[in-house]
Short mmCIF file of N, CA and C in Angstrom, two decimals:
data_model
loop_
_atom_site.label_atom_id
_atom_site.label_comp_id
_atom_site.label_asym_id
_atom_site.label_seq_id
_atom_site.Cartn_x
_atom_site.Cartn_y
_atom_site.Cartn_z
N UNK S 107 -6.00 -16.33 -18.12
CA UNK S 107 -7.18 -15.53 -17.41
C UNK S 107 -6.18 -15.29 -15.95
N UNK S 108 -6.62 -13.67 -15.96
CA UNK S 108 -5.95 -13.20 -14.50
C UNK S 108 -7.20 -13.58 -13.16
N UNK S 109 -6.29 -13.60 -11.70
CA UNK S 109 -6.95 -13.72 -11.30
C UNK S 109 -7.70 -12.67 -11.11
N UNK S 110 -8.77 -12.45 -10.26
CA UNK S 110 -9.66 -11.43 -9.53
C UNK S 110 -10.06 -11.75 -8.08
N UNK S 111 -9.60 -10.33 -7.04
CA UNK S 111 -9.80 -10.52 -5.96
C UNK S 111 -11.24 -9.55 -5.40
N UNK S 112 -11.36 -9.48 -4.57
CA UNK S 112 -12.53 -8.71 -4.00
C UNK S 112 -11.68 -7.40 -3.06
N UNK S 113 -11.85 -6.42 -3.66
CA UNK S 113 -10.75 -5.26 -2.94
C UNK S 113 -11.29 -4.88 -2.30
N UNK S 114 -10.22 -4.90 -0.76
CA UNK S 114 -10.70 -4.10 0.54
C UNK S 114 -10.62 -2.33 0.07
N UNK S 115 -10.24 -2.26 -0.21
CA UNK S 115 -9.02 -0.66 -0.91
C UNK S 115 -11.07 -0.63 -1.71
N UNK S 116 -10.74 -1.06 -2.86
CA UNK S 116 -11.89 0.04 -3.49
C UNK S 116 -13.13 -0.91 -3.76
N UNK S 117 -13.82 -2.03 -2.96
CA UNK S 117 -14.41 -2.41 -2.52
C UNK S 117 -15.22 -2.91 -4.07
N UNK S 118 -14.71 -3.61 -4.50
CA UNK S 118 -15.10 -3.96 -6.00
C UNK S 118 -14.36 -5.30 -6.59
N UNK S 119 -14.18 -5.93 -7.77
CA UNK S 119 -13.77 -6.89 -7.74
C UNK S 119 -12.68 -6.54 -8.98
N UNK S 120 -11.19 -7.25 -8.72
CA UNK S 120 -10.34 -6.24 -9.57
C UNK S 120 -8.96 -7.63 -9.83
N UNK S 121 -8.28 -6.56 -11.15
CA UNK S 121 -7.28 -8.21 -11.12
C UNK S 121 -6.85 -8.93 -9.57
N UNK S 122 -6.32 -9.16 -9.39
CA UNK S 122 -5.32 -9.51 -8.03
C UNK S 122 -3.76 -8.89 -8.59
N UNK S 123 -2.78 -9.69 -7.88
CA UNK S 123 -1.74 -9.58 -7.59
C UNK S 123 -1.44 -11.08 -7.90
N UNK S 124 -0.36 -11.22 -8.26
CA UNK S 124 0.52 -12.73 -9.05
C UNK S 124 0.32 -14.00 -7.92
N UNK S 125 1.24 -13.07 -6.49
CA UNK S 125 1.87 -13.42 -5.86
C UNK S 125 1.58 -12.93 -4.51
N UNK S 126 1.51 -13.47 -3.34
CA UNK S 126 1.71 -12.52 -2.20
C UNK S 126 2.87 -12.00 -2.42
N UNK S 127 3.17 -10.80 -2.20
CA UNK S 127 4.00 -9.86 -1.73
C UNK S 127 4.96 -9.89 -1.05
N UNK S 128 4.67 -9.86 0.42
CA UNK S 128 5.87 -10.69 1.41
C UNK S 128 5.24 -12.02 2.51
N UNK S 129 6.55 -12.41 3.64
CA UNK S 129 5.99 -13.61 3.18
C UNK S 129 4.33 -13.55 4.77
N UNK S 130 4.34 -14.34 4.88
CA UNK S 130 3.91 -14.31 6.51
C UNK S 130 2.51 -14.49 5.88
N UNK S 131 1.66 -13.87 6.88
CA UNK S 131 -0.47 -14.26 7.02
C UNK S 131 -0.45 -12.71 6.48
N UNK S 132 0.18 -11.29 7.32
CA UNK S 132 0.07 -10.28 6.54
C UNK S 132 -0.11 -10.04 4.71
N UNK S 133 1.31 -10.73 4.33
CA UNK S 133 1.13 -11.83 2.46
C UNK S 133 0.54 -11.64 2.29
N UNK S 134 -0.10 -13.21 2.66
CA UNK S 134 -1.35 -14.54 2.26
C UNK S 134 -2.69 -12.86 2.29
N UNK S 135 -2.67 -12.02 3.64
CA UNK S 135 -3.99 -11.16 3.29
C UNK S 135 -4.11 -10.17 1.99
N UNK S 136 -3.05 -9.52 1.92
CA UNK S 136 -3.38 -9.11 0.69
C UNK S 136 -3.24 -9.56 -0.35
N UNK S 137 -2.70 -11.11 -0.70
CA UNK S 137 -2.50 -11.33 -1.84
C UNK S 137 -4.17 -12.25 -1.69
N UNK S 138 -4.70 -12.06 -0.63
CA UNK S 138 -6.50 -12.15 -0.92
C UNK S 138 -7.37 -11.45 -0.74
N UNK S 139 -6.76 -10.52 -0.88
CA UNK S 139 -7.71 -8.95 -0.30
C UNK S 139 -6.98 -8.06 -1.42
N UNK S 140 -5.82 -7.40 -1.61
CA UNK S 140 -5.93 -6.52 -1.50
C UNK S 140 -5.54 -6.64 -4.00
N UNK S 141 -5.84 -5.86 -4.51
CA UNK S 141 -6.08 -5.44 -5.73
C UNK S 141 -4.11 -5.19 -6.94
N UNK S 142 -4.71 -5.48 -7.95
CA UNK S 142 -3.03 -4.89 -8.24
C UNK S 142 -3.05 -3.39 -8.01
N UNK S 143 -3.76 -2.94 -8.82
CA UNK S 143 -4.32 -1.92 -8.59
C UNK S 143 -3.83 -0.46 -7.74
N UNK S 144 -4.55 -1.47 -6.41
CA UNK S 144 -4.79 -0.71 -5.02
C UNK S 144 -3.18 -1.25 -4.17
N UNK S 145 -2.82 -1.95 -4.50
CA UNK S 145 -1.03 -2.23 -4.10
C UNK S 145 -0.23 -1.28 -5.01
N UNK S 146 -0.06 -1.30 -6.24
CA UNK S 146 0.66 -0.41 -6.62
C UNK S 146 0.47 1.62 -6.60
N UNK S 147 -0.88 1.20 -6.45
CA UNK S 147 -1.00 2.58 -5.62
C UNK S 147 -0.29 3.08 -4.06
N UNK S 148 -0.79 2.22 -3.33
CA UNK S 148 0.69 1.60 -1.72
C UNK S 148 1.93 1.97 -2.04
N UNK S 149 2.61 1.18 -3.41
CA UNK S 149 4.11 1.19 -3.29
C UNK S 149 4.32 2.25 -3.60
N UNK S 150 3.67 3.58 -4.56
CA UNK S 150 4.24 4.84 -4.81
C UNK S 150 3.81 6.05 -3.29
N UNK S 151 2.57 5.10 -2.91
CA UNK S 151 2.61 6.10 -1.84
C UNK S 151 3.40 6.37 -0.67
N UNK S 152 3.70 4.88 -0.07
CA UNK S 152 5.29 4.36 0.22
C UNK S 152 6.74 4.99 -0.46
N UNK S 153 6.64 5.35 -1.71
CA UNK S 153 7.72 5.60 -2.02
C UNK S 153 8.28 7.47 -1.74
N UNK S 154 7.05 8.10 -1.91
CA UNK S 154 6.90 9.44 -1.55
C UNK S 154 7.02 9.78 0.37
N UNK S 155 6.61 8.42 0.97
CA UNK S 155 6.82 8.88 2.33
C UNK S 155 8.32 8.60 2.77
N UNK S 156 8.94 7.56 2.36
CA UNK S 156 9.81 7.09 2.61
C UNK S 156 11.12 8.43 1.93
N UNK S 157 10.86 9.37 0.28
CA UNK S 157 11.99 10.26 0.51
C UNK S 157 11.36 11.39 1.26
N UNK S 158 10.34 11.20 1.46
CA UNK S 158 9.62 12.93 1.95
C UNK S 158 10.80 13.35 3.13
N UNK S 159 10.30 11.74 4.05
CA UNK S 159 10.50 12.04 5.15
C UNK S 159 12.06 11.22 5.02
N UNK S 160 12.53 11.38 4.34
CA UNK S 160 14.04 10.80 4.71
C UNK S 160 13.98 9.23 6.40
N UNK S 161 13.24 8.31 5.57
CA UNK S 161 12.88 7.19 5.95
C UNK S 161 14.68 6.84 5.74
N UNK S 162 14.55 5.47 7.12
CA UNK S 162 16.06 4.47 6.85
C UNK S 162 14.88 2.96 6.63
N UNK S 163 15.30 2.60 5.54
CA UNK S 163 14.03 0.93 6.06
C UNK S 163 15.38 -0.12 6.70
N UNK S 164 16.29 -0.06 7.19
CA UNK S 164 17.32 -0.63 8.17
C UNK S 164 16.32 -0.39 9.74
N UNK S 165 16.19 0.93 10.04
CA UNK S 165 15.29 0.82 10.88
C UNK S 165 14.03 0.06 11.25
N UNK S 166 14.35 -0.47 12.16
CA UNK S 166 12.68 -1.05 12.91
C UNK S 166 11.35 -0.80 12.31
N UNK S 167 11.61 0.50 13.74
CA UNK S 167 10.47 1.58 13.74
C UNK S 167 10.03 2.45 12.52
N UNK S 168 10.59 2.54 11.44
CA UNK S 168 10.70 2.63 10.66
C UNK S 168 9.49 1.59 9.58
N UNK S 169 9.68 0.20 9.66
CA UNK S 169 9.15 -1.00 9.21
C UNK S 169 7.54 -1.17 9.94
N UNK S 170 7.38 -0.82 11.05
CA UNK S 170 6.04 -0.67 12.52
C UNK S 170 5.77 0.47 11.47
N UNK S 171 6.49 1.50 11.32
CA UNK S 171 5.58 2.73 10.83
C UNK S 171 4.27 3.24 9.47
N UNK S 172 5.24 1.78 8.85
CA UNK S 172 5.43 2.29 6.72
C UNK S 172 4.26 1.31 6.90
N UNK S 173 4.59 -0.34 8.44
CA UNK S 173 3.21 -0.70 8.66
C UNK S 173 1.78 -1.22 8.21
N UNK S 174 1.68 0.56 9.45
CA UNK S 174 0.62 1.00 10.07
C UNK S 174 -0.18 1.80 9.21
N UNK S 175 0.83 2.36 8.31
CA UNK S 175 0.36 3.78 7.05
C UNK S 175 -0.15 2.56 6.11
N UNK S 176 0.40 1.49 5.74
CA UNK S 176 -0.43 0.20 4.45
C UNK S 176 -1.70 0.14 4.70
N UNK S 177 -1.69 -0.64 6.29
CA UNK S 177 -2.46 -0.83 7.02
C UNK S 177 -4.24 -0.06 7.09
N UNK S 178 -3.36 1.40 7.34
CA UNK S 178 -4.60 2.42 6.82
C UNK S 178 -4.99 2.48 5.49
N UNK S 179 -4.18 2.57 4.82
CA UNK S 179 -4.15 2.86 3.87
C UNK S 179 -5.73 2.05 2.55
N UNK S 180 -4.78 0.74 3.06
CA UNK S 180 -5.74 -0.71 2.00
C UNK S 180 -7.24 -0.56 3.30
N UNK S 181 -7.60 0.23 3.90
CA UNK S 181 -8.63 0.21 4.81
C UNK S 181 -9.26 1.08 4.87
N UNK S 182 -9.43 1.87 3.41
CA UNK S 182 -9.81 3.77 3.90
C UNK S 182 -9.05 4.69 4.99
N UNK S 183 -8.89 4.39 5.86
CA UNK S 183 -8.70 5.19 7.31
C UNK S 183 -7.86 6.47 6.79
N UNK S 184 -8.06 7.19 7.48
CA UNK S 184 -6.68 8.42 7.17
C UNK S 184 -5.22 7.53 7.13
N UNK S 185 -4.03 7.91 6.38
CA UNK S 185 -2.94 7.85 6.83
C UNK S 185 -2.07 8.57 6.72
N UNK S 186 -1.08 9.06 6.56
CA UNK S 186 0.04 9.72 6.58
C UNK S 186 0.39 10.19 4.95
N UNK S 187 0.24 11.14 4.37
CA UNK S 187 0.59 11.75 3.21
C UNK S 187 1.59 12.03 2.63
N UNK S 188 3.14 12.53 1.93
CA UNK S 188 3.74 13.54 1.85
C UNK S 188 3.44 14.39 1.81
N UNK S 189 4.36 15.49 2.44
CA UNK S 189 3.88 16.92 2.66
C UNK S 189 3.64 17.57 1.78
N UNK S 190 5.21 17.39 0.78
CA UNK S 190 5.26 18.10 0.11
C UNK S 190 5.42 18.03 -1.50
N UNK S 191 4.31 17.14 -1.52
CA UNK S 191 4.36 16.34 -3.01
C UNK S 191 3.29 17.61 -3.74
N UNK S 192 3.34 18.06 -4.85
CA UNK S 192 2.21 17.87 -6.14
C UNK S 192 2.55 17.50 -7.35
N UNK S 193 1.14 16.80 -7.22
CA UNK S 193 1.20 16.27 -8.57
C UNK S 193 0.99 16.54 -9.86
N UNK S 194 2.06 16.51 -10.81
CA UNK S 194 2.13 16.49 -12.56
C UNK S 194 0.31 17.06 -12.64
N UNK S 195 0.20 18.38 -13.69
CA UNK S 195 -0.67 19.25 -13.77
C UNK S 195 -0.66 18.29 -15.06
N UNK S 196 -2.51 17.59 -15.69
CA UNK S 196 -2.18 16.65 -17.17
C UNK S 196 -2.72 17.32 -18.43
#
């Protein structure tokens, strides 16, 4: 049976991650308070930001920027989105 968490992003009980996605306190916080669905949605948003803004993950400022955007995303605050992205029609 999968573990559930009360997801900070969606404000309801949802399946949680299988393990912390990063080391340290931030990874533990995500593991305990963010659902698998919210994490996957953030991964997609992050990928679009990296591609659209041509970000280099070697740059410490890029990592700080993405960390800030991730925190905003999970806390339901305004966050940067890829400007040129048009979702496919269903």
